[in-house]
Coordinates of N, CA and C in Angstrom, one line a residue:
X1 N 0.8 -1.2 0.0 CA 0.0 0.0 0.0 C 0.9 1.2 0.0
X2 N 0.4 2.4 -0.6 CA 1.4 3.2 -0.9 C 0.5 4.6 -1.2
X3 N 0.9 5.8 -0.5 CA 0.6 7.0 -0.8 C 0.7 8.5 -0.9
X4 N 0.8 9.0 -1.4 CA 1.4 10.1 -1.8 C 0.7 11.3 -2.2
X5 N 0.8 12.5 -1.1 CA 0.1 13.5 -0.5 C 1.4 15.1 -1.2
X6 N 0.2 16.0 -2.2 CA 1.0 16.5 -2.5 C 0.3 18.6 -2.0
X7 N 0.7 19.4 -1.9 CA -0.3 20.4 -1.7 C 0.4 21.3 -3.2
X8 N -1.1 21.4 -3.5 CA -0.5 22.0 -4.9 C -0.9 23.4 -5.5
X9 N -1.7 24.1 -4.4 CA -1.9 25.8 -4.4 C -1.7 25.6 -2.9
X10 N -1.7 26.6 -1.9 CA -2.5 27.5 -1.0 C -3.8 26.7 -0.8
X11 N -4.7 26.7 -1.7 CA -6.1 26.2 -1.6 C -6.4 24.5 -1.9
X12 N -5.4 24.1 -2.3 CA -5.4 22.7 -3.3 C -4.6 21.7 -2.7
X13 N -5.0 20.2 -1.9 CA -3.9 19.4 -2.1 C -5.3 18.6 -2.9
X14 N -3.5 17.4 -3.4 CA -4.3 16.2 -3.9 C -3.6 15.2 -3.5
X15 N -4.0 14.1 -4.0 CA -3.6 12.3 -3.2 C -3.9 11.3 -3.8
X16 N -3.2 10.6 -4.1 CA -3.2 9.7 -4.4 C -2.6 8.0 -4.3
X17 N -3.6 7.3 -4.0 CA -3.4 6.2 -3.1 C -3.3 4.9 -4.4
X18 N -2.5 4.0 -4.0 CA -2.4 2.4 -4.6 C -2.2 1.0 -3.8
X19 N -2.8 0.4 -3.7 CA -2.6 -1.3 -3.0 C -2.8 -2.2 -4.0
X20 N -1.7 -3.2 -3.7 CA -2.2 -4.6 -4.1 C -1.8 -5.3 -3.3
X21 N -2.9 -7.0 -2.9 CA -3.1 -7.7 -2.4 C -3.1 -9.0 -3.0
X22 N -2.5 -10.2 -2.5 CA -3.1 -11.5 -2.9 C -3.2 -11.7 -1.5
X23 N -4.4 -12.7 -1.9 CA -5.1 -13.2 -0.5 C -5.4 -14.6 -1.1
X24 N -4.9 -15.7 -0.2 CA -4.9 -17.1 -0.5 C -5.6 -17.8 0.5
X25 N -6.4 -19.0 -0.2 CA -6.9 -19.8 0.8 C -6.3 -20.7 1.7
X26 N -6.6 -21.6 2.6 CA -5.6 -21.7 3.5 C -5.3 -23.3 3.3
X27 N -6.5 -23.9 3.0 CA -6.7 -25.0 2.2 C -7.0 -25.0 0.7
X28 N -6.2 -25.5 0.0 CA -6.2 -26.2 -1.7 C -6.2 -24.8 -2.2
X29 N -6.6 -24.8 -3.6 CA -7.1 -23.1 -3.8 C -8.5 -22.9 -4.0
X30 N -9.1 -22.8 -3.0 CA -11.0 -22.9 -3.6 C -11.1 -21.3 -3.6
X31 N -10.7 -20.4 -2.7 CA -10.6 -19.0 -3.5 C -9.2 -18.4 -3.0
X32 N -8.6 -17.8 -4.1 CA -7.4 -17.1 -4.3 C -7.5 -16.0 -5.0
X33 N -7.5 -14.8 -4.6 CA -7.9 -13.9 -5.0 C -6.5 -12.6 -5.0
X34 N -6.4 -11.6 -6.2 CA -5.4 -10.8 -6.6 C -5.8 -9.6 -6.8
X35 N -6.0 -8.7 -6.3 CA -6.3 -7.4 -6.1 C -5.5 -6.2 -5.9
X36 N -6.6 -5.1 -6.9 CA -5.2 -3.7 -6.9 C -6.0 -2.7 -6.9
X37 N -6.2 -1.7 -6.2 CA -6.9 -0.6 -6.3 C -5.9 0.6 -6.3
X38 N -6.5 2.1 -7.1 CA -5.8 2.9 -7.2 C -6.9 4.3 -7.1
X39 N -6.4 5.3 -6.3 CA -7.8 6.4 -5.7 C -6.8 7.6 -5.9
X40 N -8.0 8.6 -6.5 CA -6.9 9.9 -6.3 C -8.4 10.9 -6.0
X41 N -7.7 11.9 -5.3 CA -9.0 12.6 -4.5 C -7.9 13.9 -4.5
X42 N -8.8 15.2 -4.7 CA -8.5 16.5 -4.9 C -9.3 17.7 -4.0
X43 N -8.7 18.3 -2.9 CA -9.9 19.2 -2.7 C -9.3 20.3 -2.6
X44 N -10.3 21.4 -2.9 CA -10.0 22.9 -3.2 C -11.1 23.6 -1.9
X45 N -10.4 24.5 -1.4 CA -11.1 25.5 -0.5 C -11.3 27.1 -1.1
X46 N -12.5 26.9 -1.2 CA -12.8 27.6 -2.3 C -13.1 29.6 -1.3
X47 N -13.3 29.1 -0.3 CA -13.1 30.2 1.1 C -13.4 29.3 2.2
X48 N -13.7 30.3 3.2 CA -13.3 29.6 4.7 C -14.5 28.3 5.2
X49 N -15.8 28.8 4.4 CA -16.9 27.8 4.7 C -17.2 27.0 3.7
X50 N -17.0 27.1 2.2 CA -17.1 26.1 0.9 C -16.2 25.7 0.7
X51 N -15.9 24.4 1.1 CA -14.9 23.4 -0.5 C -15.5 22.3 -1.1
X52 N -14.9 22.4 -2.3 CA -15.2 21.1 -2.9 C -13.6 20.2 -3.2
X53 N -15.0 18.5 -3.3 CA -13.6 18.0 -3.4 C -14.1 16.7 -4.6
X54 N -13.2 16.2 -5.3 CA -13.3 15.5 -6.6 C -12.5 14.0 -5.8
X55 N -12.7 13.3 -6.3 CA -12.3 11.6 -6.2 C -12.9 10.7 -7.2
X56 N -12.0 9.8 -7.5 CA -12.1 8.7 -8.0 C -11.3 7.7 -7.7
X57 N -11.8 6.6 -7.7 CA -11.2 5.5 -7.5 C -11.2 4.1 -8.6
X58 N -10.2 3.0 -8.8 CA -10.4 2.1 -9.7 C -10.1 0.6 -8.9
X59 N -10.9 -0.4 -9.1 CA -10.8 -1.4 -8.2 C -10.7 -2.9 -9.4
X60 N -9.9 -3.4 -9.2 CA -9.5 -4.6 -10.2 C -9.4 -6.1 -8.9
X61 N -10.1 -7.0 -9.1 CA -9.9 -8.2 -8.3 C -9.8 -9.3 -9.3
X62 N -9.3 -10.1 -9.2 CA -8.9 -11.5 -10.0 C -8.9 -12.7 -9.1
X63 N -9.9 -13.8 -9.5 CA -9.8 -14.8 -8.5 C -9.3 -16.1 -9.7
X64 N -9.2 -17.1 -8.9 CA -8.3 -18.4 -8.9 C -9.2 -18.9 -8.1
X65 N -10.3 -20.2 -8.4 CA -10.4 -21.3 -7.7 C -11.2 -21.5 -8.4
X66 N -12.5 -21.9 -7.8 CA -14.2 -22.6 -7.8 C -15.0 -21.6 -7.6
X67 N -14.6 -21.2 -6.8 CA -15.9 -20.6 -6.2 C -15.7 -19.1 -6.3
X68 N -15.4 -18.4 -7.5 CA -15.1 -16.7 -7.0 C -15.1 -16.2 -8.6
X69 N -15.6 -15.2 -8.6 CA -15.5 -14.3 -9.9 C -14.6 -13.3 -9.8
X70 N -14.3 -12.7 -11.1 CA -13.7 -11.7 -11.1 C -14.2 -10.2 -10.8
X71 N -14.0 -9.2 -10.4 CA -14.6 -8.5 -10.1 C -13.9 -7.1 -10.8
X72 N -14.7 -5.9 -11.3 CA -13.9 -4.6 -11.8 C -15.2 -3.6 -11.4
X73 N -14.7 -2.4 -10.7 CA -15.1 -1.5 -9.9 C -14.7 -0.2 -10.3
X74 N -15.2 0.9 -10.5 CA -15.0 2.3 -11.2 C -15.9 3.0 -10.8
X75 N -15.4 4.3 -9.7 CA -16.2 5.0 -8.8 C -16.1 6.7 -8.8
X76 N -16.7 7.8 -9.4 CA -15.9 9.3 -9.4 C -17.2 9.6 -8.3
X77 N -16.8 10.6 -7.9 CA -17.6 11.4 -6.9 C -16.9 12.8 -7.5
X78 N -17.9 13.0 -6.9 CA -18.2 15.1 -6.6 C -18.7 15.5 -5.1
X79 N -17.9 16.6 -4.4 CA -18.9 16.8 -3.4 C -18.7 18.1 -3.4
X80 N -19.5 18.9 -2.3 CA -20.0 20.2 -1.8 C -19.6 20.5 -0.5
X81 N -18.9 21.0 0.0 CA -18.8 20.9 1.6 C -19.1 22.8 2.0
X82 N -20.0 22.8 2.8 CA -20.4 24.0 3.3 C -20.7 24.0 4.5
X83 N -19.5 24.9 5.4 CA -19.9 24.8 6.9 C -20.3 25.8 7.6

């Protein structure tokens, strides 16, 4: 896992995050699974009571056995923060 935090104005950081995983069964291989996800998230303070902030993330899983599918995941957001 691994991440890296950058401030890119005054008003601006951003970030961005990566993991990968194998996760094995403990007996035979009935599920074996290989996973990697990757997120990057941005927020801007736009004054003292609004920011907004942007993200996305990408999720890739690969399984190995009987019993497990593969899986692919792709997620953006938007938000509003007003305090």
């Amino acid at each position: 896992s691994s991440s890296l935090t950058r401030h890119m104005t005054r008003n601006m950081n951003a970030e961005l995050n990566a993991n990968y995983a194998v996760n094995q069964s403990l007996t035979g291989k009935a599920i074996d699974l290989h996973s990697v996800s990757i997120g990057l998230d941005i927020d801007y303070r736009w004054t003292e009571r609004i920011a907004f902030n942007f993200g996305c993330s990408l999720f890739r899983q690969d399984s190995e056995g009987t019993s497990a599918n593969d899986i692919d995941r792709n997620l953006a957001f938007v938000s509003l923060t007003i305090q």
